[in-house]
Amino acid sequence: MNNQKILLGITGGIAAYKTPELVRRLKERGADVQVVLTRSAREFVTETTLQAVSGRPVRANLWDKEAEAAMGHIELARWADLVLIAPATAEIMARLASGSAPDLLTTLCLATEAPIAIAPAMNHVMWSNPAVQENREKLTNRGIRILGPAVGDQACGETGPGRMLEPDDIVKAVCAPVAVQNAEQAPLAGKTVMITAGPTREAIDPVRFISNRSSGKMGYALADAASKAGAKVILITGPVGIPAPDGIDALNVENAKEMYAAVHSNIDNVDIFIGAAAVADYHAVNINAEKIKKSDDKMSIELARNPDILSSVARLQDRPFTAGFAAETENLRDYAIGKLEAKNLDMIIANLVGRNRGFDSDDNTVEVFWRDGEQSFPTTKKSVLAKDLVALIARRYREGQAAETENTKTELPAIMVRD
Ligand code: C5P
């Protein structure tokens, strides 16, 4: 970070007590740090401390004549190579999202051409609030980097997503070479992702079928997010009423058997498989050639199990990273973890479904489980959630690849000895 000029905005959250440490870490890497405090930040951390560690007078007031005479706010906005706001409260996110500029920090953010990164920190319920999530989406879409938040214990005594990233992690994120930062923006560049989406329809006769309420929205949002993350996407979809995302050609299928065939004839070279389809568990043993006529008061249809597409992929010898969904109406955690193991998956994304929840809705709330971890995602639009899920899948995929390379390295000497 040699001579990188960082304008560090500190806003009023309890995590502000970690910012003198953050300034020191940035300075150790060679950065020049100018601190700007908001009024509420001064309740948590003092100008004296920050001036001592940064070696520069702290700026806190847009109307400070002396400071403005030394370096006016527009000049300060031009001076910065990066604007970093840590901690970033829900309030500053709202101000940035709306473009309002009632104080020095927000004015600088509007006036700068430098990239902006923020490290949100707030109570996990606040972080989950739809207003905050909408603001986060707006900021991300405008190219503002969102660092974290981390999941864990909170100052309020609760646990969840909302902790500010640790100073070291913030420094690592802002110091990462451009290639790594690009990898964050396009984490799936060069990878092929196959996604199944929508319901399947299992015919009973030429005009009737068994199906479910899946709208395909989650799978389509994932396809879009994976494509925007740089992946080549193969979308295999049952019948839905929404258009394929831009730039993605969907393979349309009707029933589970066709979906199974489409998946397995295109699975070579797939790096990541995401089973988001609500595949019917059964199909009719006999499909009537003609429309079934009503006769008796009761009728029964003999059904046979459909192949499990997801677990058939997860059991391939050269298997892709495999993620599935578990839509449950109860016991979410237990059923989801059971499926993770039974289907030999790398990850399971679990959501409660039922009246106005999950299926056919524009929002979703999910818990994600993998073998040694889990993460919950607050209720948010499926398009926003899809981006987060794709980022998490990309991270877990990369970690898996790195662990495999590491294992191959440690196995090498044994092979050499045998030769
Ligand atoms: O066992 P259950 O149907 O709850 O598992 C759901 C997950 O398995 C989803 O990811 C779904 O796409 C996948 N699945 C599948 N083929 C089936 C049934 C489910 O790929 N026949």
Tab-separated table of C-alpha atoms and ligand atoms in Angstrom:
chain	number	residue	atom	x	y	z
A	1	MET	CA	0.000	0.000	0.000
A	2	ASN	CA	3.034	2.217	-0.399
A	3	ASN	CA	1.892	5.831	-0.235
A	4	GLN	CA	-1.715	4.857	-0.966
A	5	LYS	CA	-3.886	7.653	0.345
A	6	ILE	CA	-6.727	6.235	2.364
A	7	LEU	CA	-9.530	8.391	3.625
A	8	LEU	CA	-10.893	6.434	6.578
A	9	GLY	CA	-14.445	7.431	7.508
A	10	ILE	CA	-15.508	6.281	10.959
A	11	THR	CA	-19.207	6.278	11.814
A	12	GLY	CA	-21.005	5.802	15.113
A	13	GLY	CA	-21.010	2.100	15.946
A	14	ILE	CA	-19.430	0.305	18.871
A	15	ALA	CA	-16.923	-1.334	16.507
A	16	ALA	CA	-15.361	2.143	16.164
A	17	TYR	CA	-13.242	1.205	19.183
A	18	LYS	CA	-11.221	-1.026	16.839
A	19	THR	CA	-10.371	1.760	14.398
A	20	PRO	CA	-7.116	3.009	16.020
A	21	GLU	CA	-5.869	-0.553	15.440
A	22	LEU	CA	-7.133	-0.428	11.848
A	23	VAL	CA	-5.246	2.843	11.262
A	24	ARG	CA	-2.050	1.288	12.649
A	25	ARG	CA	-2.378	-1.784	10.423
A	26	LEU	CA	-2.931	0.395	7.329
A	27	LYS	CA	0.065	2.560	8.230
A	28	GLU	CA	2.246	-0.531	8.776
A	29	ARG	CA	1.500	-1.426	5.151
A	30	GLY	CA	2.746	1.994	4.045
A	31	ALA	CA	-0.608	3.745	3.596
A	32	ASP	CA	-1.168	7.394	4.356
A	33	VAL	CA	-4.384	7.613	6.406
A	34	GLN	CA	-6.637	10.628	6.827
A	35	VAL	CA	-9.378	10.028	9.379
A	36	VAL	CA	-12.804	11.611	9.044
A	37	LEU	CA	-15.158	11.185	12.003
A	38	THR	CA	-18.910	11.620	12.018
A	39	ARG	CA	-20.598	13.253	15.002
A	40	SER	CA	-21.779	9.966	16.452
A	41	ALA	CA	-18.397	8.291	15.908
A	42	ARG	CA	-16.997	10.784	18.425
A	43	GLU	CA	-19.146	9.114	21.076
A	44	PHE	CA	-17.056	5.959	20.645
A	45	VAL	CA	-13.518	7.055	19.795
A	46	THR	CA	-11.518	10.227	20.282
A	47	GLU	CA	-9.834	12.579	17.839
A	48	THR	CA	-6.757	12.592	20.054
A	49	THR	CA	-6.193	8.851	19.717
A	50	LEU	CA	-6.808	8.829	15.980
A	51	GLN	CA	-4.605	11.847	15.380
A	52	ALA	CA	-1.812	10.156	17.347
A	53	VAL	CA	-1.972	6.888	15.380
A	54	SER	CA	-2.593	8.417	11.941
A	55	GLY	CA	-0.142	11.304	12.332
A	56	ARG	CA	-2.658	13.659	10.717
A	57	PRO	CA	-5.198	16.022	12.223
A	58	VAL	CA	-8.587	14.345	12.238
A	59	ARG	CA	-11.375	15.959	10.209
A	60	ALA	CA	-14.813	15.968	11.759
A	61	ASN	CA	-16.650	19.052	10.620
A	62	LEU	CA	-17.614	20.369	7.222
A	63	TRP	CA	-17.757	23.896	8.667
A	64	ASP	CA	-14.272	23.895	10.280
A	65	LYS	CA	-12.823	27.073	8.688
A	66	GLU	CA	-9.221	26.380	9.640
A	67	ALA	CA	-9.238	22.812	8.356
A	68	GLU	CA	-11.066	23.821	5.188
A	69	ALA	CA	-8.455	26.540	4.582
A	70	ALA	CA	-5.680	23.917	4.874
A	71	MET	CA	-7.376	21.334	2.639
A	72	GLY	CA	-10.917	21.990	1.476
A	73	HIS	CA	-13.346	19.100	1.334
A	74	ILE	CA	-13.279	18.896	-2.465
A	75	GLU	CA	-9.487	18.795	-2.358
A	76	LEU	CA	-9.684	16.050	0.273
A	77	ALA	CA	-12.095	14.091	-1.920
A	78	ARG	CA	-9.583	14.358	-4.807
A	79	TRP	CA	-6.661	13.479	-2.517
A	80	ALA	CA	-8.003	10.012	-1.648
A	81	ASP	CA	-6.995	6.896	-3.594
A	82	LEU	CA	-9.585	4.957	-1.598
A	83	VAL	CA	-12.441	5.917	0.716
A	84	LEU	CA	-12.882	3.269	3.388
A	85	ILE	CA	-15.760	3.540	5.861
A	86	ALA	CA	-15.358	1.326	8.929
A	87	PRO	CA	-17.501	0.746	10.822
A	88	ALA	CA	-20.355	1.654	8.483
A	89	THR	CA	-23.688	2.037	10.272
A	90	ALA	CA	-27.144	1.489	8.793
A	91	GLU	CA	-27.426	5.300	8.800
A	92	ILE	CA	-24.378	5.936	6.591
A	93	MET	CA	-25.519	3.167	4.224
A	94	ALA	CA	-28.909	4.879	3.919
A	95	ARG	CA	-27.274	8.270	3.326
A	96	LEU	CA	-24.932	6.874	0.682
A	97	ALA	CA	-27.810	5.030	-0.987
A	98	SER	CA	-29.966	8.158	-1.121
A	99	GLY	CA	-27.112	10.467	-2.077
A	100	SER	CA	-27.761	12.865	0.796
A	101	ALA	CA	-24.788	14.818	2.112
A	102	PRO	CA	-25.510	16.531	5.429
A	103	ASP	CA	-21.969	16.199	6.834
A	104	LEU	CA	-18.318	16.038	5.848
A	105	LEU	CA	-18.052	12.276	5.263
A	106	THR	CA	-21.142	11.978	3.070
A	107	THR	CA	-20.107	15.109	1.137
A	108	LEU	CA	-16.689	13.575	0.508
A	109	CYS	CA	-18.301	10.361	-0.711
A	110	LEU	CA	-20.327	12.283	-3.283
A	111	ALA	CA	-17.367	14.407	-4.341
A	112	THR	CA	-14.753	11.672	-4.715
A	113	GLU	CA	-13.856	9.709	-7.804
A	114	ALA	CA	-11.910	7.201	-5.727
A	115	PRO	CA	-13.343	3.727	-5.116
A	116	ILE	CA	-15.385	3.385	-1.930
A	117	ALA	CA	-15.372	0.346	0.366
A	118	ILE	CA	-17.488	-0.011	3.491
A	119	ALA	CA	-17.315	-2.445	6.403
A	120	PRO	CA	-20.864	-2.575	7.819
A	121	ALA	CA	-21.340	-3.193	11.540
A	122	MET	CA	-24.675	-3.356	13.277
A	123	ASN	CA	-27.034	-5.590	15.230
A	124	HIS	CA	-27.963	-8.661	13.163
A	125	VAL	CA	-31.675	-7.799	13.128
A	126	MET	CA	-30.845	-4.348	11.777
A	127	TRP	CA	-28.601	-5.948	9.140
A	128	SER	CA	-31.491	-8.252	8.110
A	129	ASN	CA	-33.921	-5.367	7.841
A	130	PRO	CA	-35.206	-5.122	4.248
A	131	ALA	CA	-34.407	-1.384	4.152
A	132	VAL	CA	-30.759	-2.062	4.985
A	133	GLN	CA	-30.602	-4.939	2.511
A	134	GLU	CA	-32.092	-2.730	-0.216
A	135	ASN	CA	-29.493	-0.075	0.518
A	136	ARG	CA	-26.750	-2.682	0.432
A	137	GLU	CA	-27.971	-3.835	-2.984
A	138	LYS	CA	-28.051	-0.252	-4.289
A	139	LEU	CA	-24.517	0.391	-3.056
A	140	THR	CA	-23.203	-2.875	-4.527
A	141	ASN	CA	-24.833	-2.077	-7.865
A	142	ARG	CA	-23.053	1.281	-7.830
A	143	GLY	CA	-19.712	-0.455	-7.410
A	144	ILE	CA	-19.222	0.233	-3.698
A	145	ARG	CA	-17.415	-2.717	-2.142
A	146	ILE	CA	-19.083	-4.206	0.915
A	147	LEU	CA	-16.555	-5.860	3.220
A	148	GLY	CA	-18.328	-8.352	5.490
A	149	PRO	CA	-20.054	-8.172	7.862
A	150	ALA	CA	-18.786	-11.163	9.810
A	151	VAL	CA	-21.062	-13.568	11.653
A	152	GLY	CA	-20.598	-14.062	15.400
A	153	ASP	CA	-21.095	-12.614	18.880
A	154	GLN	CA	-22.318	-9.044	18.952
A	155	ALA	CA	-21.831	-6.251	21.467
A	156	CYS	CA	-25.593	-6.385	22.177
A	157	GLY	CA	-25.170	-9.946	23.482
A	158	GLU	CA	-26.774	-11.586	20.450
A	159	THR	CA	-25.221	-13.650	17.687
A	160	GLY	CA	-25.563	-13.349	13.928
A	161	PRO	CA	-24.325	-11.534	10.833
A	162	GLY	CA	-23.428	-7.893	11.593
A	163	ARG	CA	-20.006	-7.819	13.245
A	164	MET	CA	-17.446	-5.542	11.628
A	165	LEU	CA	-14.646	-7.521	9.976
A	166	GLU	CA	-11.513	-7.565	12.136
A	167	PRO	CA	-8.999	-4.792	11.263
A	168	ASP	CA	-6.585	-7.352	9.788
A	169	ASP	CA	-9.277	-8.726	7.483
A	170	ILE	CA	-10.275	-5.248	6.346
A	171	VAL	CA	-6.639	-4.464	5.573
A	172	LYS	CA	-6.229	-7.744	3.676
A	173	ALA	CA	-9.363	-7.009	1.637
A	174	VAL	CA	-8.298	-3.492	0.664
A	175	CYS	CA	-4.666	-4.480	0.070
A	176	ALA	CA	-5.499	-7.493	-2.107
A	177	PRO	CA	-3.832	-7.261	-5.500
A	178	VAL	CA	-6.073	-6.186	-8.363
A	179	ALA	CA	-6.185	-9.812	-9.619
A	180	VAL	CA	-7.653	-10.943	-6.304
A	181	GLN	CA	-10.097	-8.042	-6.246
A	182	ASN	CA	-11.155	-9.016	-9.779
A	183	ALA	CA	-11.552	-12.584	-8.563
A	184	GLU	CA	-13.931	-11.199	-5.946
A	185	GLN	CA	-15.923	-9.427	-8.665
A	186	ALA	CA	-15.821	-12.398	-11.083
A	187	PRO	CA	-15.152	-15.325	-8.777
A	188	LEU	CA	-16.388	-17.883	-11.311
A	189	ALA	CA	-14.488	-16.683	-14.383
A	190	GLY	CA	-13.513	-19.671	-16.516
A	191	LYS	CA	-15.817	-22.056	-14.613
A	192	THR	CA	-18.865	-23.928	-15.889
A	193	VAL	CA	-21.904	-23.985	-13.619
A	194	MET	CA	-24.909	-26.206	-14.265
A	195	ILE	CA	-28.179	-25.270	-12.565
A	196	THR	CA	-31.493	-27.134	-12.570
A	197	ALA	CA	-34.547	-24.952	-11.983
A	198	GLY	CA	-38.325	-24.933	-11.867
A	199	PRO	CA	-40.741	-27.789	-11.316
A	200	THR	CA	-41.075	-30.968	-13.364
A	201	ARG	CA	-44.371	-32.124	-14.783
A	202	GLU	CA	-45.192	-35.798	-14.659
A	203	ALA	CA	-47.918	-36.612	-17.143
A	204	ILE	CA	-50.951	-38.724	-16.216
A	205	ASP	CA	-52.686	-38.427	-19.576
A	206	PRO	CA	-52.349	-36.069	-22.567
A	207	VAL	CA	-53.871	-33.127	-20.651
A	208	ARG	CA	-53.071	-33.723	-16.963
A	209	PHE	CA	-49.935	-33.865	-14.913
A	210	ILE	CA	-48.570	-33.960	-11.362
A	211	SER	CA	-46.384	-30.974	-10.478
A	212	ASN	CA	-45.619	-28.482	-7.689
A	213	ARG	CA	-45.605	-24.759	-6.933
A	214	SER	CA	-41.997	-24.058	-7.905
A	215	SER	CA	-41.742	-20.833	-9.932
A	216	GLY	CA	-38.109	-21.283	-10.995
A	217	LYS	CA	-37.300	-17.785	-9.641
A	218	MET	CA	-34.530	-18.935	-7.281
A	219	GLY	CA	-32.827	-21.139	-9.888
A	220	TYR	CA	-33.071	-18.409	-12.545
A	221	ALA	CA	-31.681	-15.800	-10.121
A	222	LEU	CA	-28.775	-18.159	-9.360
A	223	ALA	CA	-28.157	-18.656	-13.088
A	224	ASP	CA	-28.063	-14.892	-13.579
A	225	ALA	CA	-25.764	-14.355	-10.583
A	226	ALA	CA	-23.402	-17.149	-11.674
A	227	SER	CA	-23.244	-15.709	-15.174
A	228	LYS	CA	-22.510	-12.221	-13.774
A	229	ALA	CA	-19.796	-13.822	-11.614
A	230	GLY	CA	-18.098	-14.844	-14.864
A	231	ALA	CA	-19.268	-18.462	-15.222
A	232	LYS	CA	-20.488	-20.235	-18.321
A	233	VAL	CA	-23.977	-21.324	-17.214
A	234	ILE	CA	-25.960	-24.364	-18.337
A	235	LEU	CA	-29.526	-23.854	-17.135
A	236	ILE	CA	-31.750	-26.930	-17.307
A	237	THR	CA	-35.288	-25.943	-16.573
A	238	GLY	CA	-38.723	-27.388	-16.119
A	239	PRO	CA	-41.752	-25.412	-17.355
A	240	VAL	CA	-41.840	-21.910	-15.798
A	241	GLY	CA	-43.433	-18.613	-16.701
A	242	ILE	CA	-40.325	-16.423	-16.584
A	243	PRO	CA	-37.795	-15.650	-19.327
A	244	ALA	CA	-34.251	-17.041	-19.213
A	245	PRO	CA	-31.767	-14.474	-17.835
A	246	ASP	CA	-29.907	-12.380	-20.443
A	247	GLY	CA	-27.179	-14.254	-22.238
A	248	ILE	CA	-28.195	-17.707	-20.960
A	249	ASP	CA	-29.681	-20.347	-23.258
A	250	ALA	CA	-31.912	-22.612	-21.237
A	251	LEU	CA	-32.407	-26.305	-21.989
A	252	ASN	CA	-36.142	-26.871	-21.540
A	253	VAL	CA	-37.388	-30.165	-20.202
A	254	GLU	CA	-40.776	-31.363	-19.042
A	255	ASN	CA	-40.335	-34.243	-16.624
A	256	ALA	CA	-37.766	-35.676	-14.207
A	257	LYS	CA	-36.569	-38.341	-16.640
A	258	GLU	CA	-35.842	-35.701	-19.296
A	259	MET	CA	-34.135	-33.486	-16.702
A	260	TYR	CA	-31.944	-36.414	-15.615
A	261	ALA	CA	-30.986	-37.115	-19.251
A	262	ALA	CA	-30.244	-33.431	-20.016
A	263	VAL	CA	-28.080	-33.149	-16.891
A	264	HIS	CA	-26.047	-36.271	-17.578
A	265	SER	CA	-25.495	-35.572	-21.259
A	266	ASN	CA	-24.002	-32.155	-20.430
A	267	ILE	CA	-22.230	-32.852	-17.135
A	268	ASP	CA	-18.688	-33.343	-18.516
A	269	ASN	CA	-16.479	-30.378	-17.602
A	270	VAL	CA	-19.053	-28.925	-15.211
A	271	ASP	CA	-17.223	-27.452	-12.195
A	272	ILE	CA	-20.218	-26.623	-10.027
A	273	PHE	CA	-23.687	-28.207	-10.029
A	274	ILE	CA	-26.585	-26.510	-8.248
A	275	GLY	CA	-29.815	-28.497	-7.977
A	276	ALA	CA	-32.460	-25.812	-7.524
A	277	ALA	CA	-35.241	-27.654	-9.365
A	278	ALA	CA	-38.226	-28.984	-7.456
A	279	VAL	CA	-38.092	-32.367	-9.132
A	280	ALA	CA	-41.245	-34.453	-8.700
A	281	ASP	CA	-40.446	-37.459	-6.536
A	282	TYR	CA	-42.773	-39.795	-8.482
A	283	HIS	CA	-44.084	-40.315	-11.995
A	284	ALA	CA	-47.145	-42.220	-13.175
A	285	VAL	CA	-46.327	-45.828	-14.014
A	286	ASN	CA	-48.785	-45.754	-16.899
A	287	ILE	CA	-49.489	-42.608	-18.848
A	288	ASN	CA	-52.922	-42.948	-20.407
A	289	ALA	CA	-52.783	-42.458	-24.151
A	290	GLU	CA	-56.232	-40.787	-24.038
A	291	LYS	CA	-57.778	-38.364	-21.573
A	292	ILE	CA	-58.930	-40.346	-18.498
A	293	LYS	CA	-62.716	-40.297	-18.158
A	294	LYS	CA	-64.331	-39.892	-14.778
A	295	SER	CA	-66.193	-43.009	-13.700
A	296	ASP	CA	-65.947	-44.264	-10.091
A	297	ASP	CA	-66.046	-41.988	-7.029
A	298	LYS	CA	-62.461	-42.835	-6.260
A	299	MET	CA	-59.554	-43.471	-8.526
A	300	SER	CA	-55.905	-44.237	-7.882
A	301	ILE	CA	-52.836	-43.659	-9.928
A	302	GLU	CA	-49.858	-45.943	-9.493
A	303	LEU	CA	-46.669	-43.954	-9.040
A	304	ALA	CA	-43.014	-44.952	-9.191
A	305	ARG	CA	-39.975	-43.094	-7.799
A	306	ASN	CA	-38.077	-40.724	-10.058
A	307	PRO	CA	-34.287	-40.874	-10.140
A	308	ASP	CA	-32.641	-38.433	-7.720
A	309	ILE	CA	-30.755	-36.174	-10.136
A	310	LEU	CA	-28.809	-34.315	-7.469
A	311	SER	CA	-27.439	-37.372	-5.723
A	312	SER	CA	-26.678	-39.056	-9.073
A	313	VAL	CA	-24.408	-36.080	-9.865
A	314	ALA	CA	-22.899	-36.074	-6.376
A	315	ARG	CA	-21.990	-39.752	-6.793
A	316	LEU	CA	-20.201	-39.390	-10.130
A	317	GLN	CA	-16.570	-40.399	-9.942
A	318	ASP	CA	-15.256	-37.095	-11.250
A	319	ARG	CA	-17.936	-35.065	-9.516
A	320	PRO	CA	-18.426	-31.312	-9.663
A	321	PHE	CA	-18.841	-29.260	-6.481
A	322	THR	CA	-22.458	-30.162	-5.740
A	323	ALA	CA	-25.004	-27.990	-3.957
A	324	GLY	CA	-28.650	-28.827	-3.404
A	325	PHE	CA	-31.744	-27.270	-1.910
A	326	ALA	CA	-33.913	-28.564	0.882
A	327	ALA	CA	-37.387	-27.055	0.962
A	328	GLU	CA	-38.995	-28.056	4.235
A	329	THR	CA	-42.120	-27.180	6.154
A	330	GLU	CA	-40.596	-28.149	9.562
A	331	ASN	CA	-37.349	-29.304	11.297
A	332	LEU	CA	-35.303	-27.355	8.763
A	333	ARG	CA	-31.865	-27.917	10.252
A	334	ASP	CA	-32.149	-31.655	10.923
A	335	TYR	CA	-33.683	-32.509	7.558
A	336	ALA	CA	-31.174	-30.322	5.720
A	337	ILE	CA	-28.118	-31.824	7.420
A	338	GLY	CA	-29.591	-35.302	6.860
A	339	LYS	CA	-29.865	-34.581	3.111
A	340	LEU	CA	-26.356	-33.118	2.960
A	341	GLU	CA	-25.027	-36.453	4.153
A	342	ALA	CA	-27.481	-38.830	2.492
A	343	LYS	CA	-26.990	-37.220	-0.922
A	344	ASN	CA	-23.211	-36.801	-0.533
A	345	LEU	CA	-23.381	-33.034	-1.139
A	346	ASP	CA	-20.836	-30.272	-0.603
A	347	MET	CA	-23.516	-27.811	0.450
A	348	ILE	CA	-27.224	-27.640	1.144
A	349	ILE	CA	-29.337	-24.499	1.004
A	350	ALA	CA	-32.361	-24.947	3.206
A	351	ASN	CA	-35.520	-22.888	3.270
A	352	LEU	CA	-38.848	-23.126	4.972
A	353	VAL	CA	-41.664	-23.345	2.485
A	354	GLY	CA	-45.378	-23.120	2.913
A	355	ARG	CA	-47.964	-20.427	2.712
A	356	ASN	CA	-46.349	-17.327	1.078
A	357	ARG	CA	-42.891	-18.644	1.876
A	358	GLY	CA	-40.169	-19.844	-0.459
A	359	PHE	CA	-41.984	-21.221	-3.492
A	360	ASP	CA	-43.359	-18.687	-5.942
A	361	SER	CA	-42.371	-15.763	-3.719
A	362	ASP	CA	-39.945	-12.977	-4.728
A	363	ASP	CA	-38.167	-13.184	-1.364
A	364	ASN	CA	-36.427	-16.024	0.354
A	365	THR	CA	-34.772	-16.745	3.713
A	366	VAL	CA	-32.237	-19.560	3.822
A	367	GLU	CA	-29.844	-21.416	6.078
A	368	VAL	CA	-26.835	-22.909	4.350
A	369	PHE	CA	-24.994	-25.935	5.721
A	370	TRP	CA	-21.776	-27.621	4.697
A	371	ARG	CA	-19.690	-30.215	6.493
A	372	ASP	CA	-17.900	-27.916	8.884
A	373	GLY	CA	-19.905	-24.746	8.792
A	374	GLU	CA	-23.164	-22.955	8.282
A	375	GLN	CA	-24.431	-19.491	7.484
A	376	SER	CA	-27.862	-17.900	7.653
A	377	PHE	CA	-29.101	-15.364	5.165
A	378	PRO	CA	-31.824	-12.907	6.160
A	379	THR	CA	-35.031	-12.498	4.175
A	380	THR	CA	-34.175	-10.686	1.012
A	381	LYS	CA	-35.023	-10.567	-2.676
A	382	LYS	CA	-34.108	-13.778	-4.497
A	383	SER	CA	-31.905	-11.759	-6.891
A	384	VAL	CA	-29.875	-10.353	-3.969
A	385	LEU	CA	-29.751	-13.674	-2.146
A	386	ALA	CA	-28.585	-15.397	-5.343
A	387	LYS	CA	-25.519	-13.103	-5.513
A	388	ASP	CA	-24.603	-13.935	-1.924
A	389	LEU	CA	-25.139	-17.647	-2.449
A	390	VAL	CA	-23.024	-17.635	-5.600
A	391	ALA	CA	-20.256	-15.797	-3.708
A	392	LEU	CA	-20.416	-18.374	-0.912
A	393	ILE	CA	-20.465	-21.304	-3.357
A	394	ALA	CA	-17.480	-19.820	-5.229
A	395	ARG	CA	-15.574	-19.448	-1.958
A	396	ARG	CA	-16.316	-22.988	-0.787
A	397	TYR	CA	-15.462	-24.322	-4.267
A	398	ARG	CA	-12.099	-22.484	-4.271
A	399	GLU	CA	-11.316	-23.672	-0.752
A	400	GLY	CA	-12.082	-27.251	-1.838
A	401	GLN	CA	-9.777	-26.894	-4.865
A	402	ALA	CA	-7.004	-25.447	-2.696
A	403	ALA	CA	-7.326	-28.325	-0.195
A	404	GLU	CA	-7.168	-30.847	-3.065
A	405	THR	CA	-4.000	-29.258	-4.463
A	406	GLU	CA	-2.492	-29.317	-0.979
A	407	ASN	CA	-3.333	-33.042	-0.629
A	408	THR	CA	-1.808	-33.843	-4.024
A	409	LYS	CA	1.369	-32.017	-2.971
A	410	THR	CA	1.707	-34.007	0.249
A	411	GLU	CA	1.067	-37.264	-1.600
A	412	LEU	CA	3.837	-36.597	-4.154
A	413	PRO	CA	6.879	-37.846	-2.215
A	414	ALA	CA	5.190	-41.227	-1.646
A	415	ILE	CA	4.608	-41.627	-5.388
A	416	MET	CA	8.221	-40.654	-6.105
A	417	VAL	CA	9.473	-43.226	-3.614
A	418	ARG	CA	7.384	-45.940	-5.253
A	419	ASP	CA	8.748	-45.075	-8.692
B	1	C5P	O1	-34.977	-35.036	-1.281
B	1	C5P	P1	-35.462	-33.696	-1.682
B	1	C5P	O2	-36.405	-33.728	-2.853
B	1	C5P	O3	-35.979	-32.837	-0.584
B	1	C5P	O4	-34.119	-32.953	-2.165
B	1	C5P	C1	-34.152	-31.692	-2.730
B	1	C5P	C2	-32.927	-31.491	-3.562
B	1	C5P	O5	-32.705	-32.618	-4.406
B	1	C5P	C3	-33.061	-30.319	-4.504
B	1	C5P	O6	-31.778	-29.765	-4.705
B	1	C5P	C4	-33.579	-30.971	-5.791
B	1	C5P	O7	-33.217	-30.201	-6.930
B	1	C5P	C5	-32.889	-32.298	-5.773
B	1	C5P	N1	-33.650	-33.418	-6.365
B	1	C5P	C6	-33.247	-33.969	-7.552
B	1	C5P	N2	-33.915	-35.032	-8.083
B	1	C5P	C7	-34.984	-35.568	-7.449
B	1	C5P	C8	-35.421	-35.010	-6.238
B	1	C5P	C9	-34.737	-33.927	-5.724
B	1	C5P	O8	-32.264	-33.485	-8.152
B	1	C5P	N3	-35.621	-36.581	-7.997
